[in-house]
Short mmCIF file of C-alpha atoms (C1' of nucleotides) in Angstrom, two decimals:
data_model
loop_
_atom_site.label_atom_id
_atom_site.label_comp_id
_atom_site.label_asym_id
_atom_site.label_seq_id
_atom_site.Cartn_x
_atom_site.Cartn_y
_atom_site.Cartn_z
CA MET A 1 40.49 8.27 -1.76
CA ASP A 2 37.27 9.32 -0.26
CA GLU A 3 35.92 12.57 -1.31
CA ARG A 4 32.88 12.91 0.74
CA GLU A 5 33.30 16.76 0.87
CA ASN A 6 29.66 17.86 1.17
CA TYR A 7 27.73 14.77 2.02
CA CYS A 8 25.14 15.46 4.56
CA PRO A 9 23.58 12.69 6.59
CA VAL A 10 20.88 14.94 7.89
CA PHE A 11 19.71 15.66 4.25
CA HIS A 12 19.76 12.07 3.45
CA ARG A 13 17.46 11.18 6.25
CA ALA A 14 15.16 13.79 5.24
CA VAL A 15 14.95 13.06 1.84
CA GLU A 16 14.32 9.21 2.58
CA LEU A 17 11.62 10.05 5.16
CA ILE A 18 9.82 12.42 2.78
CA GLY A 19 10.52 10.16 -0.30
CA ARG A 20 9.63 6.76 1.36
CA ARG A 21 6.91 4.95 -0.46
CA TRP A 22 3.56 6.40 0.14
CA ASN A 23 4.81 9.13 2.64
CA GLY A 24 4.64 12.10 -0.12
CA PRO A 25 0.97 11.43 -0.97
CA ILE A 26 0.19 11.00 2.78
CA ILE A 27 1.65 14.14 3.98
CA ARG A 28 0.01 15.85 1.02
CA ALA A 29 -3.42 14.47 1.93
CA LEU A 30 -2.84 15.68 5.54
CA LEU A 31 -2.01 19.16 4.23
CA ASP A 32 -4.82 19.05 2.21
CA GLY A 33 -7.15 18.58 5.37
CA ALA A 34 -7.67 14.88 5.48
CA GLU A 35 -7.86 13.84 9.07
CA ARG A 36 -9.23 10.47 9.48
CA PHE A 37 -7.59 7.05 8.50
CA GLY A 38 -10.11 6.30 5.99
CA GLU A 39 -9.98 9.50 4.61
CA ILE A 40 -6.24 9.52 3.99
CA ARG A 41 -6.69 6.07 2.56
CA SER A 42 -9.42 6.89 0.18
CA ARG A 43 -7.40 9.90 -1.31
CA ILE A 44 -4.58 7.62 -2.28
CA PRO A 45 -5.39 4.97 -4.74
CA GLY A 46 -3.22 1.82 -4.20
CA LEU A 47 -2.53 2.50 -0.45
CA THR A 48 -3.56 -0.27 1.77
CA ASP A 49 -4.49 -0.29 5.41
CA ARG A 50 -1.48 -2.12 6.32
CA LEU A 51 1.03 0.23 4.82
CA LEU A 52 -0.98 3.29 6.09
CA ALA A 53 -1.02 2.14 9.39
CA GLN A 54 2.68 1.46 9.29
CA ARG A 55 3.54 4.70 7.69
CA LEU A 56 1.43 6.75 10.10
CA ARG A 57 3.18 5.17 13.06
CA GLU A 58 6.54 5.90 11.41
CA LEU A 59 5.80 9.57 10.84
CA GLU A 60 4.37 9.82 14.33
CA ARG A 61 7.87 8.46 15.57
CA GLU A 62 9.52 11.09 13.38
CA GLY A 63 7.41 13.85 15.00
CA VAL A 64 5.79 14.76 11.82
CA VAL A 65 2.36 13.45 12.30
CA GLN A 66 0.49 13.52 15.62
CA ARG A 67 -2.35 11.04 16.42
CA VAL A 68 -5.07 12.56 18.53
CA THR A 69 -7.94 10.45 20.25
CA ALA A 70 -10.31 12.91 21.55
CA ALA A 71 -12.19 11.94 24.70
CA ALA A 72 -15.66 12.48 22.91
CA GLY A 73 -15.18 11.17 19.66
CA PRO A 74 -13.25 7.68 20.07
CA VAL A 75 -12.56 7.82 16.25
CA PRO A 76 -8.86 8.84 16.06
CA ARG A 77 -7.55 11.96 13.97
CA TYR A 78 -4.22 12.63 12.39
CA MET A 79 -2.62 15.86 12.15
CA LEU A 80 0.57 17.29 11.17
CA THR A 81 2.88 18.81 13.89
CA PRO A 82 4.67 22.10 13.24
CA LYS A 83 7.69 20.24 11.80
CA GLY A 84 5.26 18.39 9.49
CA GLN A 85 3.47 21.45 8.35
CA SER A 86 6.77 23.02 7.66
CA LEU A 87 7.01 20.44 4.75
CA THR A 88 4.77 22.52 2.75
CA PRO A 89 7.48 24.34 0.56
CA VAL A 90 8.95 20.81 -0.01
CA ILE A 91 5.63 19.39 -1.20
CA GLU A 92 4.90 22.58 -3.24
CA SER A 93 8.32 22.53 -5.04
CA ILE A 94 7.90 18.84 -5.96
CA ALA A 95 4.21 19.57 -7.12
CA GLN A 96 5.60 22.48 -9.22
CA TRP A 97 8.37 20.38 -10.79
CA ALA A 98 5.82 17.45 -11.37
CA ALA A 99 3.56 19.91 -13.06
CA THR A 100 6.24 21.18 -15.29
CA TRP A 101 8.02 17.84 -16.20
CA GLY A 102 4.94 15.73 -15.52
CA GLY A 103 4.89 12.16 -17.13
CA LEU A 104 7.60 12.56 -19.50
CA PRO A 105 9.73 9.47 -19.82
CA ASP A 106 12.62 11.12 -21.65
CA PRO A 107 13.47 14.47 -23.41
CA HIS A 108 12.80 12.93 -26.86
CA HIS A 109 9.01 12.29 -26.07
CA MET A 110 8.54 15.79 -24.57
CA ALA A 111 6.99 17.37 -27.43
CA ILE A 112 4.71 14.51 -28.04
CA ARG A 113 3.14 14.58 -24.59
CA LEU A 114 3.31 18.10 -23.93
CA ASP A 115 -0.51 18.49 -23.84
CA SER A 116 -1.58 15.33 -22.10
CA GLN A 117 -1.47 15.52 -18.12
CA ARG A 118 -0.89 18.94 -16.75
CA GLU A 119 -2.54 19.69 -13.35
CA ASN A 120 -0.38 19.76 -10.19
CA MET B 1 -17.62 6.71 -0.93
CA ASP B 2 -14.35 7.52 -2.54
CA GLU B 3 -13.29 11.07 -2.11
CA ARG B 4 -10.02 11.36 -4.23
CA GLU B 5 -10.94 15.21 -4.67
CA ASN B 6 -7.45 16.12 -5.41
CA TYR B 7 -5.28 13.26 -5.69
CA CYS B 8 -2.56 13.70 -8.27
CA PRO B 9 -0.67 10.81 -9.95
CA VAL B 10 1.89 13.06 -11.57
CA PHE B 11 2.75 14.19 -8.10
CA HIS B 12 2.82 10.77 -6.87
CA ARG B 13 5.24 9.71 -9.50
CA ALA B 14 7.58 12.52 -8.97
CA VAL B 15 7.68 12.23 -5.17
CA GLU B 16 8.63 8.42 -5.44
CA LEU B 17 11.22 9.40 -8.09
CA ILE B 18 12.84 11.76 -6.14
CA GLY B 19 12.50 10.01 -2.76
CA ARG B 20 13.47 6.61 -4.04
CA ARG B 21 16.06 5.08 -1.91
CA TRP B 22 19.47 6.80 -2.86
CA ASN B 23 18.11 9.04 -5.38
CA GLY B 24 17.98 12.18 -3.33
CA PRO B 25 21.87 11.94 -2.67
CA ILE B 26 22.57 10.69 -6.09
CA ILE B 27 20.83 13.98 -7.50
CA ARG B 28 22.45 16.17 -5.14
CA ALA B 29 26.00 14.80 -5.86
CA LEU B 30 25.38 15.47 -9.54
CA LEU B 31 24.01 19.03 -8.62
CA ASP B 32 27.34 19.42 -6.74
CA GLY B 33 29.62 18.51 -9.65
CA ALA B 34 30.16 14.93 -9.28
CA GLU B 35 30.40 13.29 -12.82
CA ARG B 36 32.00 9.88 -12.72
CA PHE B 37 30.61 6.66 -11.23
CA GLY B 38 33.09 6.14 -8.43
CA GLU B 39 32.91 9.95 -7.68
CA ILE B 40 29.24 9.71 -7.01
CA ARG B 41 29.71 6.60 -5.09
CA SER B 42 32.47 7.83 -2.90
CA ARG B 43 30.34 10.85 -1.94
CA ILE B 44 27.46 8.72 -0.61
CA PRO B 45 28.33 6.31 2.16
CA GLY B 46 26.52 3.13 2.13
CA LEU B 47 25.55 3.41 -1.53
CA THR B 48 27.02 0.25 -3.48
CA ASP B 49 27.94 -0.26 -6.84
CA ARG B 50 24.87 -2.44 -7.73
CA LEU B 51 22.24 0.06 -6.54
CA LEU B 52 24.17 3.13 -8.14
CA ALA B 53 24.28 1.52 -11.37
CA GLN B 54 20.80 0.68 -11.22
CA ARG B 55 19.52 4.03 -10.01
CA LEU B 56 21.55 5.75 -12.82
CA ARG B 57 19.85 3.75 -15.38
CA GLU B 58 16.53 4.45 -13.98
CA LEU B 59 17.19 8.13 -13.70
CA GLU B 60 18.47 7.92 -17.37
CA ARG B 61 15.05 6.38 -18.34
CA GLU B 62 13.11 9.10 -16.66
CA GLY B 63 15.13 11.69 -18.54
CA VAL B 64 16.67 13.26 -15.27
CA VAL B 65 20.25 12.03 -15.86
CA GLN B 66 22.19 11.44 -19.22
CA ARG B 67 25.13 9.23 -19.67
CA VAL B 68 27.86 10.47 -21.78
CA THR B 69 30.56 8.35 -23.32
CA ALA B 70 33.05 10.75 -25.04
CA ALA B 71 34.51 9.03 -28.11
CA ALA B 72 38.28 9.94 -26.71
CA GLY B 73 37.85 9.09 -23.00
CA PRO B 74 36.14 5.74 -22.46
CA VAL B 75 35.35 6.69 -18.94
CA PRO B 76 31.56 7.38 -18.97
CA ARG B 77 30.48 10.63 -17.29
CA TYR B 78 26.87 11.40 -15.88
CA MET B 79 25.34 14.71 -15.91
CA LEU B 80 21.97 16.15 -15.15
CA THR B 81 19.51 16.87 -18.21
CA PRO B 82 17.43 20.09 -17.72
CA LYS B 83 14.70 18.19 -16.29
CA GLY B 84 17.37 17.09 -13.78
CA GLN B 85 18.78 20.28 -13.13
CA SER B 86 15.23 21.81 -12.56
CA LEU B 87 15.20 19.60 -9.33
CA THR B 88 17.45 22.28 -7.60
CA PRO B 89 14.42 24.09 -5.77
CA VAL B 90 13.23 20.67 -4.66
CA ILE B 91 16.64 19.60 -3.26
CA GLU B 92 17.00 23.02 -1.74
CA SER B 93 13.79 22.99 0.01
CA ILE B 94 14.54 19.60 1.54
CA ALA B 95 17.81 20.51 2.59
CA GLN B 96 16.36 23.67 4.18
CA TRP B 97 13.75 21.64 5.99
CA ALA B 98 16.56 19.09 7.13
CA ALA B 99 18.71 21.96 8.29
CA THR B 100 15.79 23.42 10.36
CA TRP B 101 14.29 19.93 11.69
CA GLY B 102 17.51 18.02 11.49
CA GLY B 103 17.69 14.82 13.64
CA LEU B 104 14.75 15.40 15.93
CA PRO B 105 12.93 12.21 16.48
CA ASP B 106 10.06 14.34 18.23
CA PRO B 107 9.19 17.81 19.34
CA HIS B 108 9.89 16.94 23.00
CA HIS B 109 13.57 16.69 22.09
CA MET B 110 13.78 19.94 20.09
CA ALA B 111 15.23 22.12 22.73
CA ILE B 112 17.92 19.75 23.80
CA ARG B 113 19.41 19.08 20.32
CA LEU B 114 18.88 22.62 18.64
CA ASP B 115 22.71 23.25 18.85
CA SER B 116 24.07 19.97 17.63
CA GLN B 117 23.88 19.44 13.79
CA ARG B 118 23.30 22.39 11.64
CA GLU B 119 24.94 22.63 8.24
CA ASN B 120 22.65 21.86 5.16
"C1'" DA C 1 -30.86 -6.25 23.51
"C1'" DG C 2 -28.94 -8.27 19.59
"C1'" DT C 3 -27.43 -8.36 15.00
"C1'" DC C 4 -25.37 -5.88 11.26
"C1'" DC C 5 -22.24 -2.59 9.56
"C1'" DT C 6 -18.37 0.43 9.38
"C1'" DT C 7 -13.79 1.91 10.92
"C1'" DA C 8 -9.20 1.34 12.24
"C1'" DC C 9 -6.31 -1.44 12.54
"C1'" DT C 10 -3.38 -6.65 12.80
"C1'" DT C 11 -1.55 -11.05 11.25
"C1'" DA C 12 -0.18 -14.45 7.89
"C1'" DC C 13 1.83 -15.23 3.38
"C1'" DT C 14 4.01 -14.25 -1.00
"C1'" DC C 15 6.53 -11.58 -3.99
"C1'" DT C 16 9.47 -7.87 -5.15
"C1'" DT C 17 13.52 -4.71 -3.79
"C1'" DT C 18 17.93 -4.18 -1.15
"C1'" DG C 19 22.06 -5.35 0.74
"C1'" DT C 20 26.35 -8.29 0.72
"C1'" DA C 21 30.03 -10.25 -1.62
"C1'" DA C 22 32.26 -11.83 -5.17
"C1'" DG C 23 33.00 -11.78 -10.00
"C1'" DT C 24 34.24 -9.79 -15.09
"C1'" DG C 25 35.94 -7.05 -19.09
"C1'" DA C 26 38.10 -2.71 -20.63
"C1'" DC C 27 41.69 0.32 -20.20
"C1'" DT C 28 46.23 2.11 -17.46
"C1'" DC C 29 50.40 2.34 -15.69
"C1'" DT C 30 54.91 0.18 -14.88
"C1'" DA D 1 53.16 -8.94 -19.44
"C1'" DG D 2 51.09 -8.34 -14.80
"C1'" DA D 3 48.96 -5.88 -11.51
"C1'" DG D 4 45.54 -2.30 -10.36
"C1'" DT D 5 41.59 0.64 -11.07
"C1'" DC D 6 36.89 1.57 -13.02
"C1'" DA D 7 32.47 0.80 -14.23
"C1'" DC D 8 29.62 -2.29 -14.06
"C1'" DT D 9 27.01 -7.73 -13.32
"C1'" DT D 10 25.68 -11.80 -11.09
"C1'" DA D 11 24.23 -14.73 -7.23
"C1'" DC D 12 22.16 -15.40 -3.09
"C1'" DA D 13 20.12 -13.83 1.73
"C1'" DA D 14 17.49 -10.42 4.04
"C1'" DA D 15 14.21 -6.82 4.23
"C1'" DG D 16 10.15 -4.38 2.73
"C1'" DA D 17 5.87 -3.96 0.26
"C1'" DG D 18 1.50 -6.22 -1.91
"C1'" DT D 19 -2.64 -9.22 -0.99
"C1'" DA D 20 -5.94 -11.27 1.67
"C1'" DA D 21 -8.18 -12.25 5.59
"C1'" DG D 22 -9.26 -11.48 10.47
"C1'" DT D 23 -10.36 -8.73 14.78
"C1'" DA D 24 -11.86 -5.73 18.49
"C1'" DA D 25 -14.82 -1.17 19.35
"C1'" DG D 26 -18.30 1.84 18.43
"C1'" DG D 27 -22.69 2.99 16.08
"C1'" DA D 28 -27.29 2.17 13.60
"C1'" DC D 29 -31.42 -0.36 12.91
"C1'" DT D 30 -35.32 -3.22 14.57
#
DNA sequence: AGTCCTTACTTACTCTTTGTAAGTGACTCT
DNA sequence: AGAGTCACTTACAAAGAGTAAGTAAGGACT
């Protein structure tokens, strides 16, 4: 009785890549111009070295991020590939949704908290 | 030296809610018209009862999903709240991205697989 | 030149979240 | 009444994430 009419593994893979813990904020930091390891980390409270290193490697394997070690400066830089940059509309639509529905646990509390948080 | 210029906890929360394991496909199934527990589960290969029940409860707490138990039919139905329905553009932008960059591990293989998968 | 410091990781260990599998109670169908 | 489905729940093992400490490479200071 299996009715997987419109299930899409490609979508599934994408949403779990983007949504995997810390990946959203990491991609966002990169889109916002962060390039160095410590720069990304310092923009994301709670994110540790271990996980950042791991996530960057994964994103690199997925072709979203590129690690660049310039001959001159031995400090590695991270940047988004075209595939990574094309996530802009995704990040923006999430930011938009978050801005609208922000920190509202459930509809009953909507009115109460409408004025608290509000930036993107 | 902490430069959290434009970090946004509301965004962080949103991206981890949407991207949490199984949540993307679950929301998509609901947007596509699935209403019953087993209906959702059968559309998402790999998703088990345990996790679906847990995710639905969480999404309910977040005000994204509403569980409706009609007096007549004791079979519960699930539906998206307005907050949940407004995730449409997010899901669509991810589907769009997935359709374009589908299952491409890295840019080098782009050309090779351009014609394989392609639906949303 | 040597020591001190920062940066970008890695490793070891613990705790939480998932996956797997097997129930359970409510209703339905025959 | 008995068997089957449906919507969960419970128990346990495996995987992932958090915490903390360590390390190699490069620069700055003296």
